[in-house]
Amino acid sequence: MEAATGKKKKTKKKRKDVESRVRKGTWKAEEDQVLLKHVEQYGPREWSSIRSKGLLQRTGKSCRLRWVNKLQPNLKTGCKFTEEEERVVIELQARYGNKWARIAAHLTGRTDNDVKNFWSSRQKRLARILCTTSCSSSPASASAYGNLISLPEPPMLRTSETPVETGDLMTESSSSFPPKIEEDFIAFSPEMLAGLGDDPNFLFFDVFGSAAGDHGDGDMIPDDHHQLGEQKLLEKTGSKLGGGENEDGDFPADDDDVFDELDDLPSHSKW
DNA sequence: AAACGTTACAACCGCCCATAG
DNA sequence: ACTATGGGCGGTTGTAACGTT
């Protein structure tokens, strides 16, 4: 056991020594050109040979990442996730958990890093919005959330790897996610977040408005959206608070067929 | 105009796993 | 069995761009 660990450490040290002589940081246009030329010649593989041939002072891993996230053709770099893409991400995240590569495979032109970043920003945004909404607004909204959420600090938004089987908006059970005190955060089940999207016309945008800007009161929500958003949120989630299952007891929604088809799609991130 | 805060994105790290030689 | 490599993932950091004060 210890020997194995020792060997592992040795390997890692060796690797680290090698990697310590590599270039890091922002990629230059010349490096991109070299990388593109290599891919053109040999295809998107043999990443480590790029360095061993002295073409670039980058690790194979770094080269691969650069190619996958920036250089491979047909990437939608620089354009925001559309509502449709957002819907897909929400649904697939609910289904697969944080399997970003798998989710990204269903979105043309998006990489796992894109999806991860998008999700992470979205979570932060939601946390901020919900905190603002529940902490500061009218007594009505405070009471609406009051039973479920106590927010001394911005709520921690999290989803579980596997879909949860209880209510959509809930406090976390102390057994499943140990170190956190129940009142410290709300756990948004994937289905709750997805639930905001199960209506084709009901998206994050609908509830909270576009993320395009602050509206003067320190949050990203136009004032009239606060009420509308809360109402919609409660309409959506409130009806599900008794349990996240569908009629047949399945969870999440029994729309697997849709995703089975998606599963057959080729992954753009694999070659 | 400058300072400050927020957001989105790029890139990295560390860990893990699978596979091939 | 061991090693190198590719790949996936979660977490984190740095920064440019943008908005607000």
PDB file of C-alpha atoms (C1' of nucleotides) in Angstrom:
ATOM      1  CA  MET A   1       0.000   0.000   0.000  1.00  0.00           C
ATOM      2  CA  GLU A   2       2.621   2.443   1.082  1.00  0.00           C
ATOM      3  CA  ALA A   3       4.971   1.211  -1.613  1.00  0.00           C
ATOM      4  CA  ALA A   4       2.349   1.863  -4.198  1.00  0.00           C
ATOM      5  CA  THR A   5       1.832   5.324  -2.878  1.00  0.00           C
ATOM      6  CA  GLY A   6       5.541   5.903  -2.934  1.00  0.00           C
ATOM      7  CA  LYS A   7       5.776   4.879  -6.543  1.00  0.00           C
ATOM      8  CA  LYS A   8       2.887   7.052  -7.395  1.00  0.00           C
ATOM      9  CA  LYS A   9       4.575   9.961  -5.725  1.00  0.00           C
ATOM     10  CA  LYS A  10       7.766   9.211  -7.584  1.00  0.00           C
ATOM     11  CA  THR A  11       5.912   9.237 -10.877  1.00  0.00           C
ATOM     12  CA  LYS A  12       4.237  12.463 -10.060  1.00  0.00           C
ATOM     13  CA  LYS A  13       7.473  14.070  -9.002  1.00  0.00           C
ATOM     14  CA  LYS A  14       9.058  13.038 -12.264  1.00  0.00           C
ATOM     15  CA  ARG A  15       6.142  14.405 -14.174  1.00  0.00           C
ATOM     16  CA  LYS A  16       6.245  17.622 -12.206  1.00  0.00           C
ATOM     17  CA  ASP A  17       9.946  18.032 -12.890  1.00  0.00           C
ATOM     18  CA  VAL A  18       9.335  17.715 -16.573  1.00  0.00           C
ATOM     19  CA  GLU A  19       6.422  20.085 -16.467  1.00  0.00           C
ATOM     20  CA  SER A  20       8.312  22.708 -14.547  1.00  0.00           C
ATOM     21  CA  ARG A  21      10.186  23.639 -17.692  1.00  0.00           C
ATOM     22  CA  VAL A  22       7.097  24.331 -19.730  1.00  0.00           C
ATOM     23  CA  ARG A  23       5.521  27.563 -20.755  1.00  0.00           C
ATOM     24  CA  LYS A  24       2.289  28.550 -19.090  1.00  0.00           C
ATOM     25  CA  GLY A  25      -0.269  31.268 -19.358  1.00  0.00           C
ATOM     26  CA  THR A  26      -1.967  32.894 -22.277  1.00  0.00           C
ATOM     27  CA  TRP A  27      -1.398  31.354 -25.637  1.00  0.00           C
ATOM     28  CA  LYS A  28       0.242  33.452 -28.319  1.00  0.00           C
ATOM     29  CA  ALA A  29      -0.986  33.492 -31.883  1.00  0.00           C
ATOM     30  CA  GLU A  30       2.263  31.857 -32.998  1.00  0.00           C
ATOM     31  CA  GLU A  31       1.728  28.993 -30.577  1.00  0.00           C
ATOM     32  CA  ASP A  32      -1.791  28.546 -31.880  1.00  0.00           C
ATOM     33  CA  GLN A  33      -0.413  28.391 -35.392  1.00  0.00           C
ATOM     34  CA  VAL A  34       2.080  25.719 -34.443  1.00  0.00           C
ATOM     35  CA  LEU A  35      -0.598  23.748 -32.702  1.00  0.00           C
ATOM     36  CA  LEU A  36      -2.979  24.059 -35.624  1.00  0.00           C
ATOM     37  CA  LYS A  37      -0.289  22.976 -38.005  1.00  0.00           C
ATOM     38  CA  HIS A  38       0.454  19.944 -35.889  1.00  0.00           C
ATOM     39  CA  VAL A  39      -3.205  18.972 -35.756  1.00  0.00           C
ATOM     40  CA  GLU A  40      -3.483  19.486 -39.474  1.00  0.00           C
ATOM     41  CA  GLN A  41      -0.587  17.126 -39.998  1.00  0.00           C
ATOM     42  CA  TYR A  42      -1.216  14.449 -37.421  1.00  0.00           C
ATOM     43  CA  GLY A  43      -4.759  14.992 -36.294  1.00  0.00           C
ATOM     44  CA  PRO A  44      -5.834  15.928 -32.778  1.00  0.00           C
ATOM     45  CA  ARG A  45      -3.659  13.395 -30.989  1.00  0.00           C
ATOM     46  CA  GLU A  46      -0.096  12.764 -29.942  1.00  0.00           C
ATOM     47  CA  TRP A  47      -0.168  15.910 -27.896  1.00  0.00           C
ATOM     48  CA  SER A  48       2.934  15.099 -25.996  1.00  0.00           C
ATOM     49  CA  SER A  49       4.926  14.765 -29.204  1.00  0.00           C
ATOM     50  CA  ILE A  50       4.411  18.473 -29.813  1.00  0.00           C
ATOM     51  CA  ARG A  51       6.710  19.135 -26.947  1.00  0.00           C
ATOM     52  CA  SER A  52       9.074  16.252 -27.499  1.00  0.00           C
ATOM     53  CA  LYS A  53       9.650  17.490 -31.026  1.00  0.00           C
ATOM     54  CA  GLY A  54      10.454  20.900 -29.620  1.00  0.00           C
ATOM     55  CA  LEU A  55       7.591  22.576 -31.424  1.00  0.00           C
ATOM     56  CA  LEU A  56       6.139  24.105 -28.292  1.00  0.00           C
ATOM     57  CA  GLN A  57       7.149  24.394 -24.667  1.00  0.00           C
ATOM     58  CA  ARG A  58       3.699  23.331 -23.571  1.00  0.00           C
ATOM     59  CA  THR A  59       2.573  20.136 -21.970  1.00  0.00           C
ATOM     60  CA  GLY A  60       0.557  17.764 -24.066  1.00  0.00           C
ATOM     61  CA  LYS A  61      -2.292  18.317 -21.741  1.00  0.00           C
ATOM     62  CA  SER A  62      -2.135  22.053 -22.210  1.00  0.00           C
ATOM     63  CA  CYS A  63      -2.036  21.621 -25.988  1.00  0.00           C
ATOM     64  CA  ARG A  64      -5.016  19.335 -25.932  1.00  0.00           C
ATOM     65  CA  LEU A  65      -6.946  21.761 -23.758  1.00  0.00           C
ATOM     66  CA  ARG A  66      -6.122  24.652 -26.022  1.00  0.00           C
ATOM     67  CA  TRP A  67      -7.243  22.711 -29.043  1.00  0.00           C
ATOM     68  CA  VAL A  68     -10.412  21.427 -27.473  1.00  0.00           C
ATOM     69  CA  ASN A  69     -11.467  24.705 -25.929  1.00  0.00           C
ATOM     70  CA  LYS A  70     -10.340  27.238 -28.475  1.00  0.00           C
ATOM     71  CA  LEU A  71      -8.901  25.982 -31.720  1.00  0.00           C
ATOM     72  CA  GLN A  72     -11.036  23.138 -32.900  1.00  0.00           C
ATOM     73  CA  PRO A  73     -13.381  24.132 -35.679  1.00  0.00           C
ATOM     74  CA  ASN A  74     -17.014  25.108 -35.251  1.00  0.00           C
ATOM     75  CA  LEU A  75     -16.705  26.388 -31.729  1.00  0.00           C
ATOM     76  CA  LYS A  76     -19.168  29.033 -30.674  1.00  0.00           C
ATOM     77  CA  THR A  77     -16.573  31.110 -28.946  1.00  0.00           C
ATOM     78  CA  GLY A  78     -17.653  34.458 -27.688  1.00  0.00           C
ATOM     79  CA  CYS A  79     -21.355  33.980 -28.069  1.00  0.00           C
ATOM     80  CA  LYS A  80     -23.575  33.554 -25.103  1.00  0.00           C
ATOM     81  CA  PHE A  81     -25.614  30.462 -24.416  1.00  0.00           C
ATOM     82  CA  THR A  82     -28.981  30.729 -26.046  1.00  0.00           C
ATOM     83  CA  GLU A  83     -32.162  29.968 -24.199  1.00  0.00           C
ATOM     84  CA  GLU A  84     -32.333  26.648 -25.995  1.00  0.00           C
ATOM     85  CA  GLU A  85     -28.813  25.770 -24.971  1.00  0.00           C
ATOM     86  CA  GLU A  86     -29.565  26.801 -21.439  1.00  0.00           C
ATOM     87  CA  ARG A  87     -32.577  24.550 -21.434  1.00  0.00           C
ATOM     88  CA  VAL A  88     -30.533  21.629 -22.686  1.00  0.00           C
ATOM     89  CA  VAL A  89     -27.840  22.193 -20.094  1.00  0.00           C
ATOM     90  CA  ILE A  90     -30.391  22.356 -17.308  1.00  0.00           C
ATOM     91  CA  GLU A  91     -32.084  19.201 -18.437  1.00  0.00           C
ATOM     92  CA  LEU A  92     -28.920  17.263 -19.021  1.00  0.00           C
ATOM     93  CA  GLN A  93     -27.385  18.442 -15.780  1.00  0.00           C
ATOM     94  CA  ALA A  94     -30.444  17.168 -14.001  1.00  0.00           C
ATOM     95  CA  ARG A  95     -30.012  13.884 -15.757  1.00  0.00           C
ATOM     96  CA  TYR A  96     -26.287  13.369 -15.707  1.00  0.00           C
ATOM     97  CA  GLY A  97     -25.091  15.542 -12.880  1.00  0.00           C
ATOM     98  CA  ASN A  98     -21.870  17.444 -13.407  1.00  0.00           C
ATOM     99  CA  LYS A  99     -20.758  15.420 -16.392  1.00  0.00           C
ATOM    100  CA  TRP A 100     -19.776  18.446 -18.386  1.00  0.00           C
ATOM    101  CA  ALA A 101     -18.154  16.627 -21.257  1.00  0.00           C
ATOM    102  CA  ARG A 102     -21.204  14.474 -21.686  1.00  0.00           C
ATOM    103  CA  ILE A 103     -23.464  17.483 -21.587  1.00  0.00           C
ATOM    104  CA  ALA A 104     -21.235  19.391 -23.959  1.00  0.00           C
ATOM    105  CA  ALA A 105     -21.432  16.530 -26.412  1.00  0.00           C
ATOM    106  CA  HIS A 106     -25.076  17.403 -26.917  1.00  0.00           C
ATOM    107  CA  LEU A 107     -24.378  21.027 -27.671  1.00  0.00           C
ATOM    108  CA  THR A 108     -22.815  21.856 -30.978  1.00  0.00           C
ATOM    109  CA  GLY A 109     -19.881  24.145 -30.650  1.00  0.00           C
ATOM    110  CA  ARG A 110     -19.698  24.049 -26.870  1.00  0.00           C
ATOM    111  CA  THR A 111     -16.955  22.480 -24.815  1.00  0.00           C
ATOM    112  CA  ASP A 112     -17.080  20.984 -21.368  1.00  0.00           C
ATOM    113  CA  ASN A 113     -15.256  24.023 -20.085  1.00  0.00           C
ATOM    114  CA  ASP A 114     -17.870  26.271 -21.647  1.00  0.00           C
ATOM    115  CA  VAL A 115     -20.640  24.343 -19.999  1.00  0.00           C
ATOM    116  CA  LYS A 116     -18.878  24.262 -16.678  1.00  0.00           C
ATOM    117  CA  ASN A 117     -18.234  27.994 -16.758  1.00  0.00           C
ATOM    118  CA  PHE A 118     -21.758  28.683 -17.855  1.00  0.00           C
ATOM    119  CA  TRP A 119     -23.179  26.539 -15.090  1.00  0.00           C
ATOM    120  CA  SER A 120     -20.920  28.033 -12.509  1.00  0.00           C
ATOM    121  CA  SER A 121     -21.818  31.595 -13.473  1.00  0.00           C
ATOM    122  CA  ARG A 122     -25.436  30.667 -13.533  1.00  0.00           C
ATOM    123  CA  GLN A 123     -25.219  29.192 -10.052  1.00  0.00           C
ATOM    124  CA  LYS A 124     -23.536  32.287  -8.734  1.00  0.00           C
ATOM    125  CA  ARG A 125     -26.100  34.460 -10.389  1.00  0.00           C
ATOM    126  CA  LEU A 126     -28.947  32.431  -8.970  1.00  0.00           C
ATOM    127  CA  ALA A 127     -27.400  32.479  -5.536  1.00  0.00           C
ATOM    128  CA  ARG A 128     -27.056  36.194  -5.699  1.00  0.00           C
ATOM    129  CA  ILE A 129     -30.541  36.713  -6.989  1.00  0.00           C
ATOM    130  CA  LEU A 130     -32.165  34.424  -4.494  1.00  0.00           C
ATOM    131  CA  CYS A 131     -30.241  35.938  -1.664  1.00  0.00           C
ATOM    132  CA  THR A 132     -31.247  39.401  -2.714  1.00  0.00           C
ATOM    133  CA  THR A 133     -34.796  38.288  -3.179  1.00  0.00           C
ATOM    134  CA  SER A 134     -35.147  36.393   0.047  1.00  0.00           C
ATOM    135  CA  CYS A 135     -33.000  38.618   2.241  1.00  0.00           C
ATOM    136  CA  SER A 136     -34.168  42.030   1.304  1.00  0.00           C
ATOM    137  CA  SER A 137     -37.542  42.114  -0.263  1.00  0.00           C
ATOM    138  CA  SER A 138     -41.080  42.365   0.948  1.00  0.00           C
ATOM    139  CA  PRO A 139     -42.423  40.497   3.976  1.00  0.00           C
ATOM    140  CA  ALA A 140     -44.488  38.428   1.610  1.00  0.00           C
ATOM    141  CA  SER A 141     -41.507  37.059  -0.190  1.00  0.00           C
ATOM    142  CA  ALA A 142     -39.581  36.673   3.016  1.00  0.00           C
ATOM    143  CA  SER A 143     -42.291  34.485   4.389  1.00  0.00           C
ATOM    144  CA  ALA A 144     -42.579  32.621   1.162  1.00  0.00           C
ATOM    145  CA  TYR A 145     -39.013  31.416   1.519  1.00  0.00           C
ATOM    146  CA  GLY A 146     -38.648  31.812   5.193  1.00  0.00           C
ATOM    147  CA  ASN A 147     -39.595  28.292   6.088  1.00  0.00           C
ATOM    148  CA  LEU A 148     -37.101  26.844   3.751  1.00  0.00           C
ATOM    149  CA  ILE A 149     -34.190  29.153   3.639  1.00  0.00           C
ATOM    150  CA  SER A 150     -32.121  30.882   6.163  1.00  0.00           C
ATOM    151  CA  LEU A 151     -29.481  32.918   4.543  1.00  0.00           C
ATOM    152  CA  PRO A 152     -26.921  34.464   6.794  1.00  0.00           C
ATOM    153  CA  GLU A 153     -24.681  34.524   3.769  1.00  0.00           C
ATOM    154  CA  PRO A 154     -25.260  33.981   0.083  1.00  0.00           C
ATOM    155  CA  PRO A 155     -26.787  30.569  -0.273  1.00  0.00           C
ATOM    156  CA  MET A 156     -24.728  27.737  -1.501  1.00  0.00           C
ATOM    157  CA  LEU A 157     -26.232  26.408  -4.613  1.00  0.00           C
ATOM    158  CA  ARG A 158     -25.492  22.880  -5.303  1.00  0.00           C
ATOM    159  CA  THR A 159     -26.871  19.988  -7.129  1.00  0.00           C
ATOM    160  CA  SER A 160     -26.218  16.415  -6.412  1.00  0.00           C
ATOM    161  CA  GLU A 161     -24.425  14.074  -8.732  1.00  0.00           C
ATOM    162  CA  THR A 162     -27.433  11.853  -8.851  1.00  0.00           C
ATOM    163  CA  PRO A 163     -30.854  13.352  -9.013  1.00  0.00           C
ATOM    164  CA  VAL A 164     -32.392  13.791  -5.617  1.00  0.00           C
ATOM    165  CA  GLU A 165     -35.652  12.168  -4.873  1.00  0.00           C
ATOM    166  CA  THR A 166     -37.201  14.549  -2.455  1.00  0.00           C
ATOM    167  CA  GLY A 167     -38.707  17.961  -2.844  1.00  0.00           C
ATOM    168  CA  ASP A 168     -37.418  20.429  -5.312  1.00  0.00           C
ATOM    169  CA  LEU A 169     -36.659  23.255  -3.003  1.00  0.00           C
ATOM    170  CA  MET A 170     -35.406  21.831   0.184  1.00  0.00           C
ATOM    171  CA  THR A 171     -32.925  21.879   2.910  1.00  0.00           C
ATOM    172  CA  GLU A 172     -30.185  19.333   2.654  1.00  0.00           C
ATOM    173  CA  SER A 173     -30.399  16.277   4.760  1.00  0.00           C
ATOM    174  CA  SER A 174     -27.587  16.237   7.217  1.00  0.00           C
ATOM    175  CA  SER A 175     -26.566  12.713   6.389  1.00  0.00           C
ATOM    176  CA  SER A 176     -25.889  13.108   2.728  1.00  0.00           C
ATOM    177  CA  PHE A 177     -23.678  16.132   2.735  1.00  0.00           C
ATOM    178  CA  PRO A 178     -21.965  16.089   6.083  1.00  0.00           C
ATOM    179  CA  PRO A 179     -20.025  19.197   6.918  1.00  0.00           C
ATOM    180  CA  LYS A 180     -22.742  21.717   6.296  1.00  0.00           C
ATOM    181  CA  ILE A 181     -25.254  22.890   8.764  1.00  0.00           C
ATOM    182  CA  GLU A 182     -28.733  22.593   7.409  1.00  0.00           C
ATOM    183  CA  GLU A 183     -29.565  26.253   7.743  1.00  0.00           C
ATOM    184  CA  ASP A 184     -26.450  27.378   6.012  1.00  0.00           C
ATOM    185  CA  PHE A 185     -27.624  26.794   2.543  1.00  0.00           C
ATOM    186  CA  ILE A 186     -30.343  25.715   0.293  1.00  0.00           C
ATOM    187  CA  ALA A 187     -29.790  22.838  -1.989  1.00  0.00           C
ATOM    188  CA  PHE A 188     -31.384  23.229  -5.328  1.00  0.00           C
ATOM    189  CA  SER A 189     -32.061  19.887  -6.766  1.00  0.00           C
ATOM    190  CA  PRO A 190     -31.341  19.622 -10.437  1.00  0.00           C
ATOM    191  CA  GLU A 191     -35.024  19.161 -10.929  1.00  0.00           C
ATOM    192  CA  MET A 192     -35.836  22.367  -9.202  1.00  0.00           C
ATOM    193  CA  LEU A 193     -33.562  24.297 -11.475  1.00  0.00           C
ATOM    194  CA  ALA A 194     -34.679  22.217 -14.385  1.00  0.00           C
ATOM    195  CA  GLY A 195     -38.208  22.741 -13.233  1.00  0.00           C
ATOM    196  CA  LEU A 196     -37.809  26.343 -14.116  1.00  0.00           C
ATOM    197  CA  GLY A 197     -37.270  25.144 -17.593  1.00  0.00           C
ATOM    198  CA  ASP A 198     -39.814  22.452 -18.115  1.00  0.00           C
ATOM    199  CA  ASP A 199     -42.138  24.947 -19.593  1.00  0.00           C
ATOM    200  CA  PRO A 200     -40.798  25.721 -23.044  1.00  0.00           C
ATOM    201  CA  ASN A 201     -41.313  29.382 -22.400  1.00  0.00           C
ATOM    202  CA  PHE A 202     -40.119  29.372 -18.864  1.00  0.00           C
ATOM    203  CA  LEU A 203     -36.484  30.005 -18.392  1.00  0.00           C
ATOM    204  CA  PHE A 204     -34.079  31.649 -16.106  1.00  0.00           C
ATOM    205  CA  PHE A 205     -34.471  34.660 -18.320  1.00  0.00           C
ATOM    206  CA  ASP A 206     -38.178  34.657 -17.718  1.00  0.00           C
ATOM    207  CA  VAL A 207     -37.925  34.511 -13.999  1.00  0.00           C
ATOM    208  CA  PHE A 208     -35.013  36.730 -13.318  1.00  0.00           C
ATOM    209  CA  GLY A 209     -34.605  38.669 -16.476  1.00  0.00           C
ATOM    210  CA  SER A 210     -31.522  38.848 -18.568  1.00  0.00           C
ATOM    211  CA  ALA A 211     -28.211  38.936 -16.861  1.00  0.00           C
ATOM    212  CA  ALA A 212     -27.408  41.881 -18.998  1.00  0.00           C
ATOM    213  CA  GLY A 213     -27.444  44.332 -16.229  1.00  0.00           C
ATOM    214  CA  ASP A 214     -28.004  45.548 -12.809  1.00  0.00           C
ATOM    215  CA  HIS A 215     -31.053  47.639 -12.286  1.00  0.00           C
ATOM    216  CA  GLY A 216     -29.856  50.125  -9.849  1.00  0.00           C
ATOM    217  CA  ASP A 217     -30.831  48.333  -6.687  1.00  0.00           C
ATOM    218  CA  GLY A 218     -27.768  46.195  -6.562  1.00  0.00           C
ATOM    219  CA  ASP A 219     -29.139  43.137  -8.203  1.00  0.00           C
ATOM    220  CA  MET A 220     -29.667  41.974 -11.710  1.00  0.00           C
ATOM    221  CA  ILE A 221     -33.414  41.992 -11.575  1.00  0.00           C
ATOM    222  CA  PRO A 222     -35.670  44.739 -12.715  1.00  0.00           C
ATOM    223  CA  ASP A 223     -37.903  45.621  -9.787  1.00  0.00           C
ATOM    224  CA  ASP A 224     -41.046  44.404 -11.455  1.00  0.00           C
ATOM    225  CA  HIS A 225     -39.332  41.114 -12.066  1.00  0.00           C
ATOM    226  CA  HIS A 226     -38.825  40.520  -8.382  1.00  0.00           C
ATOM    227  CA  GLN A 227     -42.502  39.986  -7.822  1.00  0.00           C
ATOM    228  CA  LEU A 228     -43.091  38.253 -11.087  1.00  0.00           C
ATOM    229  CA  GLY A 229     -40.086  36.065 -10.569  1.00  0.00           C
ATOM    230  CA  GLU A 230     -41.059  35.070  -7.080  1.00  0.00           C
ATOM    231  CA  GLN A 231     -44.532  34.332  -8.204  1.00  0.00           C
ATOM    232  CA  LYS A 232     -43.338  32.192 -11.056  1.00  0.00           C
ATOM    233  CA  LEU A 233     -40.789  30.472  -8.921  1.00  0.00           C
ATOM    234  CA  LEU A 234     -43.387  29.606  -6.364  1.00  0.00           C
ATOM    235  CA  GLU A 235     -45.855  28.531  -8.975  1.00  0.00           C
ATOM    236  CA  LYS A 236     -43.234  26.253 -10.440  1.00  0.00           C
ATOM    237  CA  THR A 237     -41.607  24.934  -7.350  1.00  0.00           C
ATOM    238  CA  GLY A 238     -44.455  25.216  -4.942  1.00  0.00           C
ATOM    239  CA  SER A 239     -46.471  22.652  -6.740  1.00  0.00           C
ATOM    240  CA  LYS A 240     -43.612  20.264  -6.469  1.00  0.00           C
ATOM    241  CA  LEU A 241     -42.688  20.739  -2.899  1.00  0.00           C
ATOM    242  CA  GLY A 242     -44.446  17.590  -1.886  1.00  0.00           C
ATOM    243  CA  GLY A 243     -42.111  15.470  -3.942  1.00  0.00           C
ATOM    244  CA  GLY A 244     -40.095  15.592  -7.074  1.00  0.00           C
ATOM    245  CA  GLU A 245     -41.405  12.458  -8.643  1.00  0.00           C
ATOM    246  CA  ASN A 246     -43.637  12.205 -11.567  1.00  0.00           C
ATOM    247  CA  GLU A 247     -46.909  10.396 -11.541  1.00  0.00           C
ATOM    248  CA  ASP A 248     -45.181   7.115 -12.126  1.00  0.00           C
ATOM    249  CA  GLY A 249     -42.811   7.767  -9.292  1.00  0.00           C
ATOM    250  CA  ASP A 250     -39.931   8.278 -11.620  1.00  0.00           C
ATOM    251  CA  PHE A 251     -37.398  10.922 -11.064  1.00  0.00           C
ATOM    252  CA  PRO A 252     -36.419  12.909 -12.929  1.00  0.00           C
ATOM    253  CA  ALA A 253     -39.089  13.369 -15.534  1.00  0.00           C
ATOM    254  CA  ASP A 254     -39.782  10.315 -17.553  1.00  0.00           C
ATOM    255  CA  ASP A 255     -38.526  11.754 -20.766  1.00  0.00           C
ATOM    256  CA  ASP A 256     -35.596   9.445 -21.142  1.00  0.00           C
ATOM    257  CA  ASP A 257     -36.461   8.694 -24.713  1.00  0.00           C
ATOM    258  CA  VAL A 258     -35.547  12.166 -25.687  1.00  0.00           C
ATOM    259  CA  PHE A 259     -32.128  11.740 -24.176  1.00  0.00           C
ATOM    260  CA  ASP A 260     -31.633   8.262 -25.489  1.00  0.00           C
ATOM    261  CA  GLU A 261     -31.787   9.783 -28.901  1.00  0.00           C
ATOM    262  CA  LEU A 262     -29.350  12.416 -27.869  1.00  0.00           C
ATOM    263  CA  ASP A 263     -27.058   9.735 -26.568  1.00  0.00           C
ATOM    264  CA  ASP A 264     -26.613   8.462 -30.082  1.00  0.00           C
ATOM    265  CA  LEU A 265     -25.316  11.748 -31.308  1.00  0.00           C
ATOM    266  CA  PRO A 266     -21.613  11.842 -32.044  1.00  0.00           C
ATOM    267  CA  SER A 267     -19.565  13.675 -29.536  1.00  0.00           C
ATOM    268  CA  HIS A 268     -17.881  16.676 -31.058  1.00  0.00           C
ATOM    269  CA  SER A 269     -15.235  16.455 -28.424  1.00  0.00           C
ATOM    270  CA  LYS A 270     -14.163  12.988 -29.389  1.00  0.00           C
ATOM    271  CA  TRP A 271     -12.327  11.969 -32.478  1.00  0.00           C
TER     272      TRP A 271
ATOM    273  C1'  DA B   1     -12.715  60.429 -15.557  1.00  0.00           C
ATOM    274  C1'  DA B   2     -11.462  57.363 -12.049  1.00  0.00           C
ATOM    275  C1'  DA B   3     -12.327  53.883  -8.776  1.00  0.00           C
ATOM    276  C1'  DC B   4     -14.693  50.038  -7.775  1.00  0.00           C
ATOM    277  C1'  DG B   5     -17.604  45.832  -8.325  1.00  0.00           C
ATOM    278  C1'  DT B   6     -19.328  42.122 -11.162  1.00  0.00           C
ATOM    279  C1'  DT B   7     -19.294  38.854 -14.766  1.00  0.00           C
ATOM    280  C1'  DA B   8     -17.649  35.734 -18.199  1.00  0.00           C
ATOM    281  C1'  DC B   9     -14.063  33.412 -19.798  1.00  0.00           C
ATOM    282  C1'  DA B  10      -9.401  31.257 -20.318  1.00  0.00           C
ATOM    283  C1'  DA B  11      -6.252  28.557 -18.312  1.00  0.00           C
ATOM    284  C1'  DC B  12      -4.227  25.966 -14.838  1.00  0.00           C
ATOM    285  C1'  DC B  13      -3.804  22.426 -11.024  1.00  0.00           C
ATOM    286  C1'  DG B  14      -4.483  18.165  -8.804  1.00  0.00           C
ATOM    287  C1'  DC B  15      -6.617  14.063  -8.800  1.00  0.00           C
ATOM    288  C1'  DC B  16      -8.465  10.199 -10.909  1.00  0.00           C
ATOM    289  C1'  DC B  17      -9.225   6.566 -14.444  1.00  0.00           C
ATOM    290  C1'  DA B  18      -8.442   3.939 -18.788  1.00  0.00           C
ATOM    291  C1'  DT B  19      -5.492   2.190 -22.079  1.00  0.00           C
ATOM    292  C1'  DA B  20      -1.441   0.875 -24.592  1.00  0.00           C
ATOM    293  C1'  DG B  21       3.269  -0.464 -24.757  1.00  0.00           C
TER     294       DG B  21
ATOM    295  C1'  DA C   1       3.537  -4.796 -12.923  1.00  0.00           C
ATOM    296  C1'  DC C   2       4.977  -0.487 -14.312  1.00  0.00           C
ATOM    297  C1'  DT C   3       5.009   3.693 -16.948  1.00  0.00           C
ATOM    298  C1'  DA C   4       3.478   7.176 -20.142  1.00  0.00           C
ATOM    299  C1'  DT C   5      -0.150   9.315 -22.073  1.00  0.00           C
ATOM    300  C1'  DG C   6      -4.775  10.875 -22.978  1.00  0.00           C
ATOM    301  C1'  DG C   7      -8.770  12.341 -21.113  1.00  0.00           C
ATOM    302  C1'  DG C   8     -12.494  13.854 -17.586  1.00  0.00           C
ATOM    303  C1'  DC C   9     -13.657  16.456 -13.730  1.00  0.00           C
ATOM    304  C1'  DG C  10     -14.026  19.892  -9.815  1.00  0.00           C
ATOM    305  C1'  DG C  11     -11.976  23.659  -8.079  1.00  0.00           C
ATOM    306  C1'  DT C  12      -9.531  27.801  -8.481  1.00  0.00           C
ATOM    307  C1'  DT C  13      -7.291  31.942 -10.191  1.00  0.00           C
ATOM    308  C1'  DG C  14      -6.287  35.789 -13.230  1.00  0.00           C
ATOM    309  C1'  DT C  15      -8.015  39.105 -16.207  1.00  0.00           C
ATOM    310  C1'  DA C  16     -10.504  41.739 -19.668  1.00  0.00           C
ATOM    311  C1'  DA C  17     -14.708  43.889 -20.370  1.00  0.00           C
ATOM    312  C1'  DC C  18     -18.377  46.100 -18.757  1.00  0.00           C
ATOM    313  C1'  DG C  19     -21.474  48.551 -15.584  1.00  0.00           C
ATOM    314  C1'  DT C  20     -22.126  51.452 -11.552  1.00  0.00           C
ATOM    315  C1'  DT C  21     -20.992  54.937  -8.282  1.00  0.00           C
TER     316       DT C  21
END
